[in-house]
CSV table of N, CA, C and O in Angstrom, one decimal:
chain,number,residue,atom,x,y,z
A,1,MET,N,95.1,58.0,-59.7
A,1,MET,CA,93.9,57.5,-60.3
A,1,MET,C,93.4,56.2,-59.6
A,1,MET,O,92.3,55.9,-59.6
A,2,THR,N,94.4,55.5,-58.9
A,2,THR,CA,94.0,54.4,-58.2
A,2,THR,C,93.1,54.7,-56.9
A,2,THR,O,92.4,53.8,-56.4
A,3,LEU,N,93.2,55.9,-56.5
A,3,LEU,CA,92.4,56.3,-55.3
A,3,LEU,C,90.9,56.2,-55.6
A,3,LEU,O,90.1,56.1,-54.7
A,4,GLN,N,90.5,56.3,-56.9
A,4,GLN,CA,89.1,56.2,-57.2
A,4,GLN,C,88.6,54.8,-57.5
A,4,GLN,O,87.5,54.6,-57.8
A,5,GLU,N,89.5,53.8,-57.5
A,5,GLU,CA,89.2,52.5,-57.8
A,5,GLU,C,89.3,51.6,-56.6
A,5,GLU,O,90.4,51.4,-56.0
A,6,TYR,N,88.2,50.9,-56.2
A,6,TYR,CA,88.3,50.0,-55.1
A,6,TYR,C,89.2,48.8,-55.2
A,6,TYR,O,89.7,48.3,-54.3
A,7,ASP,N,89.4,48.4,-56.4
A,7,ASP,CA,90.3,47.2,-56.7
A,7,ASP,C,91.7,47.4,-56.2
A,7,ASP,O,92.4,46.4,-55.9
A,8,TYR,N,92.1,48.6,-56.1
A,8,TYR,CA,93.5,48.9,-55.7
A,8,TYR,C,93.6,49.2,-54.2
A,8,TYR,O,94.7,49.3,-53.7
A,9,ALA,N,92.5,49.2,-53.5
A,9,ALA,CA,92.5,49.5,-52.0
A,9,ALA,C,93.2,48.4,-51.3
A,9,ALA,O,93.8,48.6,-50.2
A,10,ARG,N,93.1,47.2,-51.8
A,10,ARG,CA,93.7,46.0,-51.1
A,10,ARG,C,95.2,45.9,-51.3
A,10,ARG,O,95.9,45.1,-50.6
A,11,GLU,N,95.8,46.7,-52.2
A,11,GLU,CA,97.2,46.6,-52.5
A,11,GLU,C,98.0,47.4,-51.4
A,11,GLU,O,97.5,48.5,-51.0
A,12,SER,N,99.1,47.0,-51.1
A,12,SER,CA,99.9,47.8,-50.1
A,12,SER,C,100.4,49.0,-50.8
A,12,SER,O,100.8,49.0,-52.0
A,13,PRO,N,100.5,50.1,-50.1
A,13,PRO,CA,100.9,51.4,-50.7
A,13,PRO,C,102.3,51.3,-51.3
A,13,PRO,O,102.6,51.9,-52.3
A,14,SER,N,103.2,50.5,-50.6
A,14,SER,CA,104.6,50.4,-51.1
A,14,SER,C,104.6,49.7,-52.4
A,14,SER,O,105.4,50.0,-53.3
A,15,LYS,N,103.8,48.6,-52.5
A,15,LYS,CA,103.8,47.8,-53.7
A,15,LYS,C,103.2,48.6,-54.9
A,15,LYS,O,103.6,48.6,-56.0
A,16,LEU,N,102.2,49.4,-54.6
A,16,LEU,CA,101.5,50.2,-55.6
A,16,LEU,C,102.5,51.3,-56.1
A,16,LEU,O,102.6,51.5,-57.3
A,17,ALA,N,103.2,51.9,-55.1
A,17,ALA,CA,104.2,52.9,-55.5
A,17,ALA,C,105.3,52.3,-56.4
A,17,ALA,O,105.7,52.9,-57.4
A,18,ALA,N,105.8,51.2,-56.0
A,18,ALA,CA,106.9,50.5,-56.7
A,18,ALA,C,106.4,50.1,-58.1
A,18,ALA,O,107.1,50.3,-59.1
A,19,SER,N,105.2,49.6,-58.2
A,19,SER,CA,104.6,49.3,-59.5
A,19,SER,C,104.4,50.5,-60.4
A,19,SER,O,104.7,50.4,-61.6
A,20,CYS,N,104.0,51.6,-59.8
A,20,CYS,CA,103.8,52.8,-60.6
A,20,CYS,C,105.2,53.3,-61.1
A,20,CYS,O,105.3,53.8,-62.3
A,21,LEU,N,106.2,53.2,-60.3
A,21,LEU,CA,107.6,53.6,-60.7
A,21,LEU,C,108.0,52.7,-61.8
A,21,LEU,O,108.6,53.2,-62.8
A,22,LEU,N,107.8,51.4,-61.7
A,22,LEU,CA,108.3,50.5,-62.8
A,22,LEU,C,107.5,50.8,-64.1
A,22,LEU,O,108.1,50.8,-65.2
A,23,LEU,N,106.2,51.0,-64.0
A,23,LEU,CA,105.5,51.4,-65.2
A,23,LEU,C,106.0,52.7,-65.8
A,23,LEU,O,106.2,52.8,-67.0
A,24,ALA,N,106.3,53.7,-65.0
A,24,ALA,CA,106.8,55.0,-65.5
A,24,ALA,C,108.1,54.8,-66.1
A,24,ALA,O,108.4,55.4,-67.2
A,25,LEU,N,109.0,54.0,-65.5
A,25,LEU,CA,110.3,53.8,-66.1
A,25,LEU,C,110.2,53.1,-67.5
A,25,LEU,O,110.9,53.4,-68.4
A,26,THR,N,109.3,52.2,-67.5
A,26,THR,CA,109.0,51.4,-68.8
A,26,THR,C,108.4,52.3,-69.9
A,26,THR,O,108.9,52.3,-71.0
A,27,MET,N,107.4,53.1,-69.5
A,27,MET,CA,106.8,54.0,-70.4
A,27,MET,C,107.7,55.0,-71.0
A,27,MET,O,107.6,55.4,-72.2
A,28,LYS,N,108.6,55.5,-70.2
A,28,LYS,CA,109.6,56.6,-70.6
A,28,LYS,C,110.9,56.0,-71.1
A,28,LYS,O,111.8,56.7,-71.5
A,29,ASN,N,111.0,54.6,-71.2
A,29,ASN,CA,112.1,53.9,-71.7
A,29,ASN,C,113.4,54.4,-70.9
A,29,ASN,O,114.4,54.7,-71.5
A,30,LEU,N,113.3,54.4,-69.6
A,30,LEU,CA,114.4,54.8,-68.8
A,30,LEU,C,115.1,53.7,-68.1
A,30,LEU,O,115.8,53.9,-67.1
A,31,GLY,N,114.9,52.5,-68.6
A,31,GLY,CA,115.5,51.3,-68.0
A,31,GLY,C,114.5,50.5,-67.2
A,31,GLY,O,113.4,50.9,-67.1
A,32,GLY,N,115.0,49.4,-66.6
A,32,GLY,CA,114.1,48.5,-65.9
A,32,GLY,C,114.4,48.6,-64.4
A,32,GLY,O,114.9,49.6,-63.8
A,33,TRP,N,114.0,47.6,-63.7
A,33,TRP,CA,114.1,47.5,-62.3
A,33,TRP,C,115.5,47.1,-61.9
A,33,TRP,O,116.0,46.0,-62.2
A,34,THR,N,116.2,47.9,-61.3
A,34,THR,CA,117.6,47.7,-61.0
A,34,THR,C,117.8,47.0,-59.6
A,34,THR,O,116.9,47.0,-58.8
A,35,PRO,N,119.0,46.4,-59.3
A,35,PRO,CA,119.2,45.8,-58.0
A,35,PRO,C,119.0,46.8,-56.9
A,35,PRO,O,118.6,46.5,-55.8
A,36,THR,N,119.4,48.1,-57.1
A,36,THR,CA,119.2,49.1,-56.1
A,36,THR,C,117.7,49.3,-55.8
A,36,THR,O,117.4,49.4,-54.6
A,37,LEU,N,116.9,49.4,-56.8
A,37,LEU,CA,115.5,49.6,-56.6
A,37,LEU,C,114.9,48.4,-55.9
A,37,LEU,O,114.0,48.5,-55.0
A,38,GLU,N,115.4,47.2,-56.3
A,38,GLU,CA,114.9,46.0,-55.6
A,38,GLU,C,115.3,46.0,-54.1
A,38,GLU,O,114.5,45.7,-53.3
A,39,TYR,N,116.5,46.4,-53.8
A,39,TYR,CA,117.0,46.4,-52.5
A,39,TYR,C,116.2,47.4,-51.6
A,39,TYR,O,115.7,47.1,-50.5
A,40,TYR,N,116.0,48.6,-52.1
A,40,TYR,CA,115.3,49.6,-51.3
A,40,TYR,C,113.8,49.5,-51.2
A,40,TYR,O,113.2,49.9,-50.3
A,41,SER,N,113.2,48.9,-52.3
A,41,SER,CA,111.8,48.8,-52.3
A,41,SER,C,111.4,47.5,-51.6
A,41,SER,O,110.3,47.4,-51.0
A,42,GLY,N,112.2,46.5,-51.7
A,42,GLY,CA,111.9,45.2,-51.1
A,42,GLY,C,111.1,44.3,-52.1
A,42,GLY,O,110.7,43.2,-51.7
A,43,TYR,N,111.0,44.8,-53.3
A,43,TYR,CA,110.2,44.0,-54.3
A,43,TYR,C,111.1,43.6,-55.5
A,43,TYR,O,111.8,44.5,-56.0
A,44,ARG,N,110.9,42.4,-55.9
A,44,ARG,CA,111.6,42.0,-57.2
A,44,ARG,C,110.7,42.4,-58.3
A,44,ARG,O,109.5,42.6,-58.2
A,45,SER,N,111.2,42.6,-59.5
A,45,SER,CA,110.5,43.0,-60.7
A,45,SER,C,109.3,42.0,-60.9
A,45,SER,O,108.2,42.5,-61.2
A,46,GLN,N,109.5,40.8,-60.8
A,46,GLN,CA,108.5,39.8,-61.0
A,46,GLN,C,107.3,39.9,-60.1
A,46,GLN,O,106.2,39.6,-60.4
A,47,ASP,N,107.6,40.4,-58.8
A,47,ASP,CA,106.5,40.6,-57.9
A,47,ASP,C,105.5,41.7,-58.3
A,47,ASP,O,104.4,41.8,-57.9
A,48,LEU,N,106.0,42.6,-59.2
A,48,LEU,CA,105.2,43.8,-59.6
A,48,LEU,C,104.5,43.6,-60.9
A,48,LEU,O,103.7,44.5,-61.3
A,49,HIS,N,104.9,42.7,-61.7
A,49,HIS,CA,104.4,42.5,-63.1
A,49,HIS,C,102.9,42.6,-63.2
A,49,HIS,O,102.3,43.3,-64.0
A,50,SER,N,102.2,41.8,-62.4
A,50,SER,CA,100.7,41.8,-62.6
A,50,SER,C,100.1,43.1,-62.2
A,50,SER,O,99.2,43.6,-62.9
A,51,LEU,N,100.6,43.8,-61.2
A,51,LEU,CA,100.1,45.1,-60.8
A,51,LEU,C,100.4,46.2,-61.9
A,51,LEU,O,99.6,47.0,-62.2
A,52,VAL,N,101.6,46.1,-62.4
A,52,VAL,CA,102.0,47.0,-63.5
A,52,VAL,C,101.0,46.9,-64.7
A,52,VAL,O,100.6,47.9,-65.3
A,53,LYS,N,100.7,45.7,-65.1
A,53,LYS,CA,99.8,45.4,-66.2
A,53,LYS,C,98.4,46.0,-65.8
A,53,LYS,O,97.8,46.6,-66.7
A,54,ARG,N,97.9,45.8,-64.6
A,54,ARG,CA,96.6,46.4,-64.2
A,54,ARG,C,96.6,47.9,-64.2
A,54,ARG,O,95.7,48.5,-64.6
A,55,LEU,N,97.8,48.5,-63.8
A,55,LEU,CA,97.9,49.9,-63.8
A,55,LEU,C,97.8,50.5,-65.3
A,55,LEU,O,97.2,51.5,-65.5
A,56,ASN,N,98.5,49.8,-66.2
A,56,ASN,CA,98.5,50.3,-67.5
A,56,ASN,C,97.1,50.1,-68.1
A,56,ASN,O,96.7,51.0,-68.9
A,57,PHE,N,96.4,49.0,-67.8
A,57,PHE,CA,95.1,48.8,-68.2
A,57,PHE,C,94.2,50.0,-67.7
A,57,PHE,O,93.3,50.5,-68.4
A,58,LEU,N,94.4,50.4,-66.5
A,58,LEU,CA,93.6,51.5,-65.9
A,58,LEU,C,93.8,52.8,-66.7
A,58,LEU,O,92.8,53.5,-66.9
A,59,LEU,N,95.0,53.0,-67.2
A,59,LEU,CA,95.3,54.2,-67.9
A,59,LEU,C,94.6,54.2,-69.3
A,59,LEU,O,94.3,55.3,-69.9
A,60,THR,N,94.2,53.1,-69.8
A,60,THR,CA,93.6,53.0,-71.1
A,60,THR,C,92.1,53.4,-71.2
A,60,THR,O,91.6,53.7,-72.2
A,61,TYR,N,91.5,53.4,-70.0
A,61,TYR,CA,90.1,53.8,-70.0
A,61,TYR,C,89.9,55.2,-69.4
A,61,TYR,O,90.5,55.5,-68.4
A,62,GLN,N,89.0,55.9,-70.0
A,62,GLN,CA,88.6,57.2,-69.5
A,62,GLN,C,87.8,57.1,-68.2
A,62,GLN,O,87.0,56.2,-68.1
A,63,PRO,N,87.9,58.0,-67.3
A,63,PRO,CA,87.1,57.9,-66.1
A,63,PRO,C,85.6,58.2,-66.4
A,63,PRO,O,85.3,58.8,-67.4
A,64,ARG,N,84.8,57.8,-65.4
A,64,ARG,CA,83.4,58.1,-65.5
A,64,ARG,C,83.2,59.6,-65.4
A,64,ARG,O,84.1,60.3,-64.9
A,65,ASP,N,82.1,60.1,-65.9
A,65,ASP,CA,81.9,61.5,-65.9
A,65,ASP,C,82.0,62.2,-64.6
A,65,ASP,O,82.5,63.3,-64.4
A,66,LYS,N,81.6,61.5,-63.5
A,66,LYS,CA,81.6,62.0,-62.2
A,66,LYS,C,83.0,62.0,-61.5
A,66,LYS,O,83.2,62.7,-60.5
A,67,LEU,N,83.9,61.3,-62.1
A,67,LEU,CA,85.2,61.1,-61.4
A,67,LEU,C,86.3,61.7,-62.3
A,67,LEU,O,87.3,61.1,-62.5
A,68,LYS,N,86.2,63.0,-62.6
A,68,LYS,CA,87.2,63.6,-63.5
A,68,LYS,C,88.2,64.4,-62.8
A,68,LYS,O,89.2,64.9,-63.4
A,69,ALA,N,88.1,64.7,-61.5
A,69,ALA,CA,88.9,65.6,-60.8
A,69,ALA,C,90.4,65.3,-60.8
A,69,ALA,O,91.2,66.2,-61.1
A,70,VAL,N,90.7,64.0,-60.6
A,70,VAL,CA,92.1,63.7,-60.5
A,70,VAL,C,92.7,63.8,-61.9
A,70,VAL,O,93.8,64.4,-62.1
A,71,ARG,N,92.0,63.3,-62.9
A,71,ARG,CA,92.6,63.4,-64.3
A,71,ARG,C,92.7,64.8,-64.7
A,71,ARG,O,93.7,65.2,-65.4
A,72,THR,N,91.7,65.7,-64.4
A,72,THR,CA,91.8,67.1,-64.8
A,72,THR,C,93.0,67.8,-64.1
A,72,THR,O,93.7,68.5,-64.7
A,73,LYS,N,93.1,67.5,-62.8
A,73,LYS,CA,94.2,68.1,-62.0
A,73,LYS,C,95.6,67.8,-62.7
A,73,LYS,O,96.4,68.6,-62.9
A,74,TYR,N,95.8,66.5,-62.9
A,74,TYR,CA,97.1,66.0,-63.4
A,74,TYR,C,97.2,66.2,-65.0
A,74,TYR,O,98.2,65.8,-65.5
A,75,SER,N,96.2,66.8,-65.6
A,75,SER,CA,96.3,67.2,-67.0
A,75,SER,C,96.9,68.6,-67.1
A,75,SER,O,97.2,69.0,-68.3
A,76,HIS,N,97.1,69.3,-66.0
A,76,HIS,CA,97.6,70.7,-66.0
A,76,HIS,C,99.1,70.7,-66.2
A,76,HIS,O,99.8,69.7,-65.7
A,77,ARG,N,99.6,71.7,-66.8
A,77,ARG,CA,101.1,71.7,-67.0
A,77,ARG,C,101.9,71.8,-65.7
A,77,ARG,O,103.1,71.5,-65.7
A,78,VAL,N,101.3,72.3,-64.7
A,78,VAL,CA,101.9,72.4,-63.4
A,78,VAL,C,102.4,71.0,-62.9
A,78,VAL,O,103.4,70.8,-62.3
A,79,PHE,N,101.6,70.0,-63.3
A,79,PHE,CA,101.9,68.6,-62.9
A,79,PHE,C,102.4,67.9,-64.1
A,79,PHE,O,102.3,66.6,-64.2
A,80,PHE,N,103.0,68.6,-65.1
A,80,PHE,CA,103.7,68.1,-66.3
A,80,PHE,C,102.7,67.2,-67.1
A,80,PHE,O,103.2,66.4,-67.9
A,81,GLU,N,101.4,67.5,-67.0
A,81,GLU,CA,100.4,66.8,-67.9
A,81,GLU,C,100.6,65.3,-67.9
A,81,GLU,O,100.4,64.6,-68.9
A,82,VAL,N,100.9,64.7,-66.7
A,82,VAL,CA,101.1,63.3,-66.7
A,82,VAL,C,99.8,62.5,-67.0
A,82,VAL,O,99.9,61.3,-67.4
A,83,ALA,N,98.7,63.0,-66.8
A,83,ALA,CA,97.4,62.3,-67.1
A,83,ALA,C,97.2,62.2,-68.6
A,83,ALA,O,96.4,61.4,-69.0
A,84,LYS,N,97.9,62.9,-69.4
A,84,LYS,CA,97.8,62.9,-70.8
A,84,LYS,C,98.8,61.9,-71.5
A,84,LYS,O,98.7,61.7,-72.7
A,85,VAL,N,99.6,61.3,-70.7
A,85,VAL,CA,100.6,60.3,-71.2
A,85,VAL,C,99.9,59.1,-71.8
A,85,VAL,O,99.0,58.6,-71.2
A,86,THR,N,100.3,58.7,-73.0
A,86,THR,CA,99.6,57.6,-73.7
A,86,THR,C,100.1,56.3,-73.0
A,86,THR,O,101.3,56.1,-72.8
A,87,PRO,N,99.1,55.4,-72.7
A,87,PRO,CA,99.4,54.1,-72.1
A,87,PRO,C,100.2,53.3,-73.1
A,87,PRO,O,100.2,53.5,-74.3
A,88,MET,N,100.9,52.3,-72.6
A,88,MET,CA,101.7,51.4,-73.4
A,88,MET,C,100.8,50.4,-74.0
A,88,MET,O,99.8,50.0,-73.4
A,89,ASP,N,101.2,49.9,-75.2
A,89,ASP,CA,100.5,48.7,-75.8
A,89,ASP,C,100.7,47.5,-74.9
A,89,ASP,O,101.9,47.3,-74.4
A,90,MET,N,99.7,46.8,-74.6
A,90,MET,CA,99.8,45.7,-73.6
A,90,MET,C,100.8,44.6,-74.1
A,90,MET,O,101.5,44.0,-73.3
A,91,LEU,N,100.8,44.3,-75.3
A,91,LEU,CA,101.7,43.3,-75.8
A,91,LEU,C,103.2,43.7,-75.7
A,91,LEU,O,104.0,43.0,-75.3
A,92,LYS,N,103.4,45.0,-76.0
A,92,LYS,CA,104.8,45.5,-75.8
A,92,LYS,C,105.2,45.5,-74.4
A,92,LYS,O,106.3,45.2,-74.0
A,93,LEU,N,104.2,45.9,-73.5
A,93,LEU,CA,104.5,45.9,-72.1
A,93,LEU,C,104.8,44.5,-71.6
A,93,LEU,O,105.8,44.3,-70.8
A,94,GLU,N,104.1,43.5,-72.0
A,94,GLU,CA,104.3,42.1,-71.7
A,94,GLU,C,105.7,41.7,-72.0
A,94,GLU,O,106.4,41.1,-71.3
A,95,GLU,N,106.1,42.1,-73.3
A,95,GLU,CA,107.4,41.7,-73.8
A,95,GLU,C,108.5,42.3,-72.9
A,95,GLU,O,109.5,41.7,-72.6
A,96,ILE,N,108.4,43.6,-72.6
A,96,ILE,CA,109.4,44.3,-71.8
A,96,ILE,C,109.5,43.7,-70.4
A,96,ILE,O,110.6,43.6,-69.9
A,97,LEU,N,108.3,43.4,-69.8
A,97,LEU,CA,108.4,42.9,-68.5
A,97,LEU,C,109.0,41.5,-68.4
A,97,LEU,O,109.6,41.1,-67.4
A,98,LYS,N,108.8,40.7,-69.5
A,98,LYS,CA,109.5,39.4,-69.5
A,98,LYS,C,111.0,39.5,-69.4
A,98,LYS,O,111.6,38.7,-68.8
A,99,ASN,N,111.5,40.6,-70.0
A,99,ASN,CA,112.9,40.8,-70.0
A,99,ASN,C,113.5,41.5,-68.8
A,99,ASN,O,114.7,41.7,-68.7
A,100,CYS,N,112.6,41.9,-67.9
A,100,CYS,CA,113.0,42.6,-66.7
A,100,CYS,C,113.5,41.6,-65.7
A,100,CYS,O,112.9,40.7,-65.4
C-alpha cells in the first residue's frame, strides 16, 4: 500500500520493511521487537515507532477509487486476505509501543 503513497518514498526500504514487521507482530499479538530482530535489522524499536504509527494510520483509510489494485489483490485468499485485516486502535498501539 505504501507504493501508492508519495510520503513513504523517502523512507529507506529496510526501515519500511522493519516497521511493517513490527506493526504485523503487534497486530497479531506475536510479541515485540526482540534483540535478534534489532541485531539483524539494525533498527531499535524506538527508531520505528513513528513509522509504525503512520503505517497503521494508512490502513485506516480506504484507497481512492482509482487506486484499488493493491488492496484488491491482497484481499484475495491466495494472499491470506491481509488487506482485510482490521487496523489497530491508535491509543492501544501507542501503549504497546511505549512498552516495546
